[in-house]
Structure formats: C-alpha cells, structure tokens
C-alpha cells in the first residue's frame, strides 16, 4: 500500500506544503512572502503573521494538486526547527491539529537534514539518488555545513561555519551593493556577465573543514567603501565585476574545504543542498571539479534548493518507515540539535 505524506515547512519566510506518494512528488506549493523585501531582511513578526494567512490555502492547494483526499494521508511531517520560533509555531500547530482531526501520526523534521534528503524525492525529472555514505555541502541562508550522510537517520556534521553562512555572505554583498533581499539570485545573475578576477578578495584561513565568511564580507565592504571615496558611481560602474569577484571567492572557499573532506573521508559521492545550491556558479564549479577529481555529484532540481515542503515530506517518509512518530505535546525548537 502506498504511503501518502503531507509535508509542512514554515521555518523562515516561505510557507510550503507538499504531498508525496512514497518518494514520488504529487505536489509542492510554496507561498513566498514579498513583505520582507521592503525591510531588506526577514522581519520575524511579519513572517509568522504571513504564515498564519498562508498555511490553510497552501495546504488546500497542495492536496488539490496532488489529487488526493485528506483522509488518504498516512501522516503529516512538519519542520520542528531550526528556524524562527514564531514561524515554526504556525506550521507545528497546524500539523498537530490537522493530524489530530484526521487521527494520523505527526512526524517532526529537522530542516537541515531535510535539505539533504531532498535528493531522494523523485521530482519532475528522473534522477539517480545518492548512494550511502555520501558527503553533502549544505549551503543556505542560515547554515554552511559539510555533512557525512551514512543513512537517512545517521548524519554527522564534519565541517561548519564559525560565523556567517554562505547565503548570508551573498545577501550582505547584495545589500552593500543596494540590491533587494534576498540578494543571492541577484548576485548570481550579475556574476554571469562579470569578471571573477576583477577584484581580489582574501581567502578565509580557517583550520580543518570549517568555514568563515564574515572576514570576506568585511573585505568586500572596505573595498567598496574605499573606491566610493574617489568615485561615487563605483558600484554602478562595476556591479557585474563586484558580484562575480565575490561569488568566485565564496565558491572557492566552499569547494576547497569540500575537496579536503573528500580527501579525508575517501568518500567521492558528493551532493550539494540548500538555497545557495541554486547558484549557477557553484553548480558549474562543482560539476567541473567532479569531472577532474572523478567524483559522482548530485545537484538538486531548482525547486528543491530553496525552502520547500517536499524535502520535509521525504524526511517524513523515511521516518514513517521507522515508525518514528512525535507526540501531540511536541513544541518547535528555534535551535534544534542536528
Ligand atoms: O535554504 P534557504 O531557502 O533558506 C534557509 O534555510 O536559509 O536559503 C536561502 C538562501 C538566501 O541566503 C539566498 O540568498 C540564497 O539562499 N540563494 C542564493 C541563490 N538562490 C538563493 N544564493 C546564491 N545564488 C542563488 N542563485
Ligand atoms: Zn533552508
């Protein structure tokens, strides 16, 4: 008998619901919150209010697109954390009450593990899933990690950022350049027509497999500030080269440690995940590196890079197989353990 999981994601500023039939995607609906653009970043209170408005219509559309009745659902999986507490509360409360009404189990999901397990969703294009064990570079707005994935329920962080996340570095670069939030996609677009060697940005020097991006951001800020003193049009005249140089520096740093992780673990099965894995420069660079180093790489479909509920549903599916259900007394955690 097939397993139908409804996934709910509300950890930050995207309200999403998805339905999976076993590992196959039936629907994946995402409501973005444009309101934060005006403020140049996510305003937590506005995010939770928008989740409250969006959650019911988003779930209704996800069920309709999946062409199933709510009483066909086997379980409801929801993001417990990490994320913004007020935002998480909306998804958690909704999942709990909907499941109670339907008399089906609830499954708590760690958002970061879900980004990784998104690789197991059978989406619109047939794809080969990663073989265990594999390494995953998770690069999002809040996290930058290298994770050794032994199975869906056995994962270890072997490298982590000690300050900013890669996505934050993209977003702050964009902010300095006066681009809208979130800035990653804007930097990506500009970088395509810029020269990555135009400006030199110092390579972060952090031991082991860890990352640091705050120094890079400060160097970028100083570079722009110094040039603006002589030329007020500096950003406008150099925006593509600035974006390309910063993107290049971020990617170099990400791949250098990933290469080291492959060397240290001997694992050549490599995946990328999270919002920054949508970056075309990173996707090209890892594909090139993999060819050179003889790695097998897994690059997610675009719809599974940034926050989405299909990744929550697939994690729920694996936990459903293990009968790993949560209690109705469960509460969200803004800093959940990995
Ligand atoms: O995974 P995600 O949707 O949310 C978190 O869990 O944080 O990641 C959002 C991050 C933002 O920082 C956004 O700027 C970045 O992913 N991002 C990109 C691109 N698309 C999204 N960064 C670089 N290039 C992109 N194309
Ligand atoms: Zn995320």
Short mmCIF file of C-alpha atoms and ligand atoms in Angstrom, two decimals:
data_model
loop_
_atom_site.label_atom_id
_atom_site.label_comp_id
_atom_site.label_asym_id
_atom_site.label_seq_id
_atom_site.Cartn_x
_atom_site.Cartn_y
_atom_site.Cartn_z
CA UNK A 1 0.00 0.00 0.00
CA UNK A 2 1.31 3.46 -0.83
CA UNK A 3 2.29 5.94 1.86
CA UNK A 4 0.99 9.48 1.46
CA UNK A 5 2.85 12.13 3.47
CA UNK A 6 1.84 15.77 3.75
CA UNK A 7 4.91 17.93 4.45
CA UNK A 8 4.66 21.38 6.08
CA UNK A 9 7.53 23.90 6.03
CA UNK A 10 7.33 27.25 7.84
CA UNK A 11 10.79 27.79 9.36
CA UNK A 12 11.56 31.20 7.85
CA UNK A 13 9.68 33.24 5.26
CA UNK A 14 8.28 30.60 2.89
CA UNK A 15 5.03 28.81 3.66
CA UNK A 16 5.08 25.49 1.88
CA UNK A 17 3.04 22.28 1.72
CA UNK A 18 3.79 19.20 -0.36
CA UNK A 19 2.34 15.74 -0.86
CA UNK A 20 4.45 12.69 -1.64
CA UNK A 21 3.24 9.24 -2.67
CA UNK A 22 6.11 7.18 -1.27
CA UNK A 23 9.09 9.06 -2.74
CA UNK A 24 7.24 10.50 -5.75
CA UNK A 25 6.19 14.13 -5.68
CA UNK A 26 2.49 14.79 -6.21
CA UNK A 27 2.58 18.50 -5.31
CA UNK A 28 4.93 21.11 -3.84
CA UNK A 29 3.32 24.50 -3.21
CA UNK A 30 5.35 27.47 -1.96
CA UNK A 31 3.98 30.88 -0.94
CA UNK A 32 6.80 33.43 -0.73
CA UNK A 33 6.46 36.48 1.50
CA UNK A 34 7.28 39.61 -0.50
CA UNK A 35 6.66 41.87 2.51
CA UNK A 36 10.27 41.40 3.74
CA UNK A 37 11.73 42.93 0.55
CA UNK A 38 10.77 46.39 1.84
CA UNK A 39 12.82 45.83 5.00
CA UNK A 40 15.93 44.31 3.43
CA UNK A 41 15.63 41.13 5.54
CA UNK A 42 13.11 38.84 7.23
CA UNK A 43 11.03 40.52 9.96
CA UNK A 44 10.07 37.63 12.31
CA UNK A 45 6.74 39.05 13.49
CA UNK A 46 5.59 39.74 9.92
CA UNK A 47 6.75 36.28 8.86
CA UNK A 48 4.63 34.47 11.43
CA UNK A 49 1.58 36.57 10.58
CA UNK A 50 2.01 35.80 6.88
CA UNK A 51 2.39 32.07 7.66
CA UNK A 52 -0.93 32.20 9.53
CA UNK A 53 -2.62 33.71 6.49
CA UNK A 54 -0.98 31.35 4.01
CA UNK A 55 -0.97 27.97 5.70
CA UNK A 56 -4.57 26.84 5.07
CA UNK A 57 -4.76 27.94 1.41
CA UNK A 58 -1.29 26.46 0.71
CA UNK A 59 -2.28 23.08 2.19
CA UNK A 60 -5.60 23.14 0.30
CA UNK A 61 -3.82 23.76 -2.99
CA UNK A 62 -1.20 21.08 -2.25
CA UNK A 63 -3.93 18.47 -1.63
CA UNK A 64 -5.89 19.58 -4.70
CA UNK A 65 -2.84 19.46 -6.97
CA UNK A 66 -1.93 16.05 -5.57
CA UNK A 67 -5.47 14.96 -6.45
CA UNK A 68 -6.00 13.17 -3.15
CA UNK A 69 -8.50 13.47 -0.30
CA UNK A 70 -7.20 14.48 3.13
CA UNK A 71 -8.37 11.17 4.63
CA UNK A 72 -5.94 9.32 2.30
CA UNK A 73 -2.97 10.87 4.16
CA UNK A 74 -0.80 8.44 6.14
CA UNK A 75 0.96 11.09 8.29
CA UNK A 76 1.87 14.78 8.50
CA UNK A 77 5.54 15.80 8.67
CA UNK A 78 6.46 19.31 9.82
CA UNK A 79 9.62 21.35 10.38
CA UNK A 80 10.34 21.44 14.12
CA UNK A 81 13.48 23.56 13.69
CA UNK A 82 15.88 25.23 13.36
CA UNK A 83 14.23 28.47 12.35
CA UNK A 84 12.26 31.45 13.63
CA UNK A 85 10.20 30.39 16.62
CA UNK A 86 7.04 32.29 15.67
CA UNK A 87 7.17 30.91 12.13
CA UNK A 88 7.82 27.35 13.31
CA UNK A 89 4.89 27.60 15.74
CA UNK A 90 2.43 28.16 12.89
CA UNK A 91 3.49 25.04 10.97
CA UNK A 92 3.80 22.91 14.10
CA UNK A 93 0.38 23.91 15.48
CA UNK A 94 -1.25 23.40 12.11
CA UNK A 95 0.32 19.95 11.65
CA UNK A 96 -0.70 18.88 15.15
CA UNK A 97 -4.32 19.95 14.88
CA UNK A 98 -4.81 18.67 11.31
CA UNK A 99 -3.33 15.28 12.28
CA UNK A 100 -5.46 15.14 15.42
CA UNK A 101 -8.58 15.75 13.34
CA UNK A 102 -7.59 13.04 10.85
CA UNK A 103 -6.37 10.66 13.56
CA UNK A 104 -2.99 10.12 11.88
CA UNK A 105 0.58 10.40 13.24
CA UNK A 106 2.78 13.50 13.14
CA UNK A 107 6.49 13.41 12.31
CA UNK A 108 9.00 16.06 13.41
CA UNK A 109 11.66 17.03 10.87
CA UNK A 110 14.99 18.81 11.20
CA UNK A 111 15.11 21.43 8.45
CA UNK A 112 18.82 20.89 7.67
CA UNK A 113 18.54 17.13 7.37
CA UNK A 114 15.55 17.71 5.11
CA UNK A 115 17.61 19.90 2.73
CA UNK A 116 19.95 16.91 2.32
CA UNK A 117 17.21 14.29 1.94
CA UNK A 118 15.56 16.39 -0.79
CA UNK A 119 17.88 14.42 -3.08
CA UNK A 120 15.64 11.37 -2.60
CA UNK A 121 12.45 12.99 -3.88
CA UNK A 122 11.52 11.72 -7.32
CA UNK A 123 10.63 15.03 -8.92
CA UNK A 124 9.75 16.02 -12.44
CA UNK A 125 12.93 14.64 -14.00
CA UNK A 126 14.00 11.04 -13.33
CA UNK A 127 17.18 11.15 -11.25
CA UNK A 128 19.76 8.93 -9.67
CA UNK A 129 19.73 9.18 -5.88
CA UNK A 130 22.96 9.45 -3.86
CA UNK A 131 24.49 6.20 -2.62
CA UNK A 132 25.35 5.95 1.11
CA UNK A 133 27.67 7.08 2.53
CA UNK A 134 27.89 10.45 0.79
CA UNK A 135 29.07 13.95 1.64
CA UNK A 136 26.67 16.86 1.43
CA UNK A 137 27.63 20.51 1.31
CA UNK A 138 24.58 22.24 2.80
CA UNK A 139 24.65 25.92 1.94
CA UNK A 140 21.69 28.04 2.97
CA UNK A 141 20.83 31.44 4.39
CA UNK A 142 21.44 30.29 7.94
CA UNK A 143 23.90 27.38 7.65
CA UNK A 144 27.02 26.18 5.87
CA UNK A 145 28.00 22.62 6.68
CA UNK A 146 29.73 19.58 5.30
CA UNK A 147 27.73 16.55 6.42
CA UNK A 148 28.68 12.89 6.23
CA UNK A 149 25.45 11.06 5.47
CA UNK A 150 25.53 7.34 6.38
CA UNK A 151 21.77 6.79 6.07
CA UNK A 152 18.60 8.94 6.27
CA UNK A 153 18.74 8.71 10.07
CA UNK A 154 22.53 8.74 10.57
CA UNK A 155 24.26 12.01 9.64
CA UNK A 156 27.28 13.82 11.13
CA UNK A 157 28.44 17.38 10.65
CA UNK A 158 32.17 17.28 9.85
CA UNK A 159 32.59 20.94 8.88
CA UNK A 160 30.67 24.04 9.88
CA UNK A 161 30.82 27.82 9.59
CA UNK A 162 32.19 29.57 12.64
CA UNK A 163 30.33 32.80 11.82
CA UNK A 164 28.21 33.76 8.79
CA UNK A 165 26.60 31.29 6.41
CA UNK A 166 27.38 31.35 2.68
CA UNK A 167 23.85 32.58 1.92
CA UNK A 168 24.34 35.45 4.38
CA UNK A 169 27.57 36.38 2.58
CA UNK A 170 25.61 36.57 -0.70
CA UNK A 171 22.78 38.54 0.92
CA UNK A 172 25.10 41.02 2.67
CA UNK A 173 27.11 41.57 -0.53
CA UNK A 174 23.86 42.36 -2.30
CA UNK A 175 22.83 44.73 0.49
CA UNK A 176 26.14 46.63 0.25
CA UNK A 177 25.52 46.94 -3.48
CA UNK A 178 21.97 48.24 -2.91
CA UNK A 179 20.30 45.12 -4.37
CA UNK A 180 17.00 43.71 -2.99
CA UNK A 181 16.65 40.92 -0.38
CA UNK A 182 17.35 38.03 -0.69
CA UNK A 183 20.35 39.03 -2.75
CA UNK A 184 21.78 35.63 -3.74
CA UNK A 185 19.85 35.32 -7.01
CA UNK A 186 20.75 38.94 -7.98
CA UNK A 187 24.46 38.35 -7.39
CA UNK A 188 24.21 35.10 -9.38
CA UNK A 189 22.65 36.93 -12.35
CA UNK A 190 25.17 39.81 -12.33
CA UNK A 191 28.12 37.44 -11.84
CA UNK A 192 27.31 35.73 -15.15
CA UNK A 193 28.42 38.83 -17.06
CA UNK A 194 31.25 39.93 -14.72
CA UNK A 195 34.95 39.16 -14.41
CA UNK A 196 35.64 36.98 -11.33
CA UNK A 197 39.30 38.14 -11.29
CA UNK A 198 38.49 41.88 -11.37
CA UNK A 199 38.78 42.38 -7.60
CA UNK A 200 40.93 40.39 -5.25
CA UNK A 201 39.28 39.27 -2.01
CA UNK A 202 41.40 37.47 0.58
CA UNK A 203 40.81 33.78 1.08
CA UNK A 204 39.46 32.90 4.57
CA UNK A 205 42.08 30.96 6.52
CA UNK A 206 40.29 28.63 8.94
CA UNK A 207 41.69 25.30 10.12
CA UNK A 208 40.20 21.91 9.31
CA UNK A 209 36.90 21.57 7.49
CA UNK A 210 35.29 24.67 9.00
CA UNK A 211 34.28 27.83 7.18
CA UNK A 212 34.23 31.55 7.86
CA UNK A 213 32.59 34.21 5.72
CA UNK A 214 32.49 37.27 7.95
CA UNK A 215 36.05 38.38 7.03
CA UNK A 216 35.22 38.13 3.34
CA UNK A 217 32.14 40.28 3.85
CA UNK A 218 34.18 42.92 5.73
CA UNK A 219 36.86 42.94 2.99
CA UNK A 220 34.13 43.49 0.41
CA UNK A 221 32.62 46.31 2.47
CA UNK A 222 36.01 48.06 2.81
CA UNK A 223 36.83 47.60 -0.87
CA UNK A 224 33.56 49.25 -1.89
CA UNK A 225 33.84 51.99 0.75
CA UNK A 226 37.41 52.89 -0.33
CA UNK A 227 36.51 53.13 -4.02
CA UNK A 228 33.35 55.13 -3.32
CA UNK A 229 35.50 57.90 -1.79
CA UNK A 230 37.03 58.62 -5.23
CA UNK A 231 34.14 57.56 -7.39
CA UNK A 232 30.52 57.81 -6.20
CA UNK A 233 29.43 55.72 -9.22
CA UNK A 234 31.86 52.90 -8.40
CA UNK A 235 29.18 50.29 -7.59
CA UNK A 236 27.02 51.09 -10.60
CA UNK A 237 30.02 51.03 -12.97
CA UNK A 238 31.44 47.78 -11.56
CA UNK A 239 28.41 45.84 -10.34
CA UNK A 240 28.92 42.77 -12.54
CA UNK A 241 32.64 42.52 -11.70
CA UNK A 242 31.97 43.07 -7.98
CA UNK A 243 29.32 40.33 -7.96
CA UNK A 244 31.50 37.93 -9.96
CA UNK A 245 34.56 38.51 -7.75
CA UNK A 246 32.65 37.98 -4.50
CA UNK A 247 30.80 34.93 -5.85
CA UNK A 248 34.10 33.47 -7.02
CA UNK A 249 35.67 33.97 -3.58
CA UNK A 250 32.71 32.29 -1.83
CA UNK A 251 32.70 29.32 -4.21
CA UNK A 252 36.49 28.86 -3.99
CA UNK A 253 36.23 28.71 -0.22
CA UNK A 254 33.26 26.28 -0.29
CA UNK A 255 34.94 23.89 -2.72
CA UNK A 256 38.37 23.99 -1.12
CA UNK A 257 37.01 22.51 2.12
CA UNK A 258 34.76 20.09 0.29
CA UNK A 259 37.80 18.80 -1.61
CA UNK A 260 39.59 18.39 1.68
CA UNK A 261 36.62 16.50 3.16
CA UNK A 262 36.65 14.08 0.22
CA UNK A 263 40.37 13.53 0.75
CA UNK A 264 39.99 12.95 4.49
CA UNK A 265 36.97 10.61 4.29
CA UNK A 266 37.76 8.88 0.99
CA UNK A 267 34.08 9.41 0.01
CA UNK A 268 33.69 10.55 -3.60
CA UNK A 269 29.88 10.56 -3.68
CA UNK A 270 29.13 14.27 -3.20
CA UNK A 271 25.92 16.33 -3.06
CA UNK A 272 25.04 19.99 -2.60
CA UNK A 273 21.87 21.26 -0.94
CA UNK A 274 20.18 24.41 0.40
CA UNK A 275 19.31 27.76 -1.13
CA UNK A 276 22.84 28.58 -2.29
CA UNK A 277 22.95 25.30 -4.25
CA UNK A 278 20.72 27.16 -6.73
CA UNK A 279 23.74 29.31 -7.60
CA UNK A 280 24.75 28.70 -11.20
CA UNK A 281 28.43 29.47 -10.49
CA UNK A 282 28.53 26.86 -7.71
CA UNK A 283 26.66 24.29 -9.82
CA UNK A 284 29.12 24.74 -12.71
CA UNK A 285 32.19 24.80 -10.49
CA UNK A 286 31.30 21.58 -8.63
CA UNK A 287 30.43 19.81 -11.88
CA UNK A 288 33.84 20.79 -13.32
CA UNK A 289 35.68 19.80 -10.15
CA UNK A 290 33.85 16.47 -10.01
CA UNK A 291 34.92 15.64 -13.54
CA UNK A 292 38.51 16.46 -12.72
CA UNK A 293 38.54 14.58 -9.42
CA UNK A 294 36.33 11.70 -10.56
CA UNK A 295 33.54 12.31 -8.05
CA UNK A 296 29.88 11.43 -8.51
CA UNK A 297 27.90 14.61 -7.85
CA UNK A 298 24.25 15.22 -7.06
CA UNK A 299 22.88 18.66 -7.83
CA UNK A 300 19.26 19.28 -6.78
CA UNK A 301 16.45 20.33 -9.10
CA UNK A 302 15.86 24.08 -8.63
CA UNK A 303 12.50 23.59 -6.85
CA UNK A 304 14.31 21.61 -4.12
CA UNK A 305 17.17 24.05 -3.48
CA UNK A 306 15.48 26.84 -1.50
CA UNK A 307 13.00 26.09 1.28
CA UNK A 308 10.22 23.72 0.23
CA UNK A 309 7.92 21.18 1.86
CA UNK A 310 8.79 18.27 -0.47
CA UNK A 311 12.06 17.92 1.47
CA UNK A 312 10.08 17.82 4.73
CA UNK A 313 7.73 15.18 3.31
CA UNK A 314 10.57 12.91 2.11
CA UNK A 315 12.23 13.09 5.53
CA UNK A 316 8.82 12.25 6.98
CA UNK A 317 8.57 9.29 4.62
CA UNK A 318 11.86 7.81 5.88
CA UNK A 319 10.79 8.34 9.49
CA UNK A 320 7.37 6.83 8.76
CA UNK A 321 9.10 3.62 7.61
CA UNK A 322 10.84 3.55 11.01
CA UNK A 323 7.57 4.41 12.82
CA UNK A 324 9.43 7.39 14.28
CA UNK A 325 6.41 9.49 15.26
CA UNK A 326 6.14 12.54 17.52
CA UNK A 327 3.79 13.14 20.45
CA UNK A 328 1.00 15.73 20.34
CA UNK A 329 2.80 17.59 23.16
CA UNK A 330 5.76 18.44 20.89
CA UNK A 331 6.88 22.09 20.59
CA UNK A 332 9.09 23.75 17.96
CA UNK A 333 12.77 24.48 18.64
CA UNK A 334 14.48 27.52 17.12
CA UNK A 335 17.92 25.94 17.59
CA UNK A 336 17.22 22.25 17.17
CA UNK A 337 20.00 19.74 17.55
CA UNK A 338 21.17 18.10 14.35
O1 LIG B 1 17.72 27.20 2.07
P1 LIG B 1 17.16 28.56 2.01
O2 LIG B 1 15.96 28.80 1.12
O3 LIG B 1 16.75 29.08 3.42
C1 LIG B 1 17.45 28.78 4.58
O4 LIG B 1 17.26 27.64 5.09
O5 LIG B 1 18.26 29.64 4.98
O6 LIG B 1 18.36 29.52 1.57
C2 LIG B 1 18.17 30.89 1.36
C3 LIG B 1 19.49 31.49 0.91
C4 LIG B 1 19.47 33.01 0.84
O7 LIG B 1 20.61 33.49 1.50
C5 LIG B 1 19.53 33.29 -0.66
O8 LIG B 1 20.17 34.50 -1.00
C6 LIG B 1 20.33 32.10 -1.15
O9 LIG B 1 19.84 31.01 -0.39
N1 LIG B 1 20.17 31.87 -2.58
C7 LIG B 1 21.18 32.02 -3.47
C8 LIG B 1 20.62 31.76 -4.75
N2 LIG B 1 19.30 31.46 -4.58
C9 LIG B 1 19.04 31.53 -3.25
N3 LIG B 1 22.47 32.35 -3.30
C10 LIG B 1 23.24 32.43 -4.39
N4 LIG B 1 22.78 32.21 -5.65
C11 LIG B 1 21.49 31.88 -5.87
N5 LIG B 1 21.06 31.66 -7.12
ZN1 LIG B 2 16.51 26.10 4.31
#
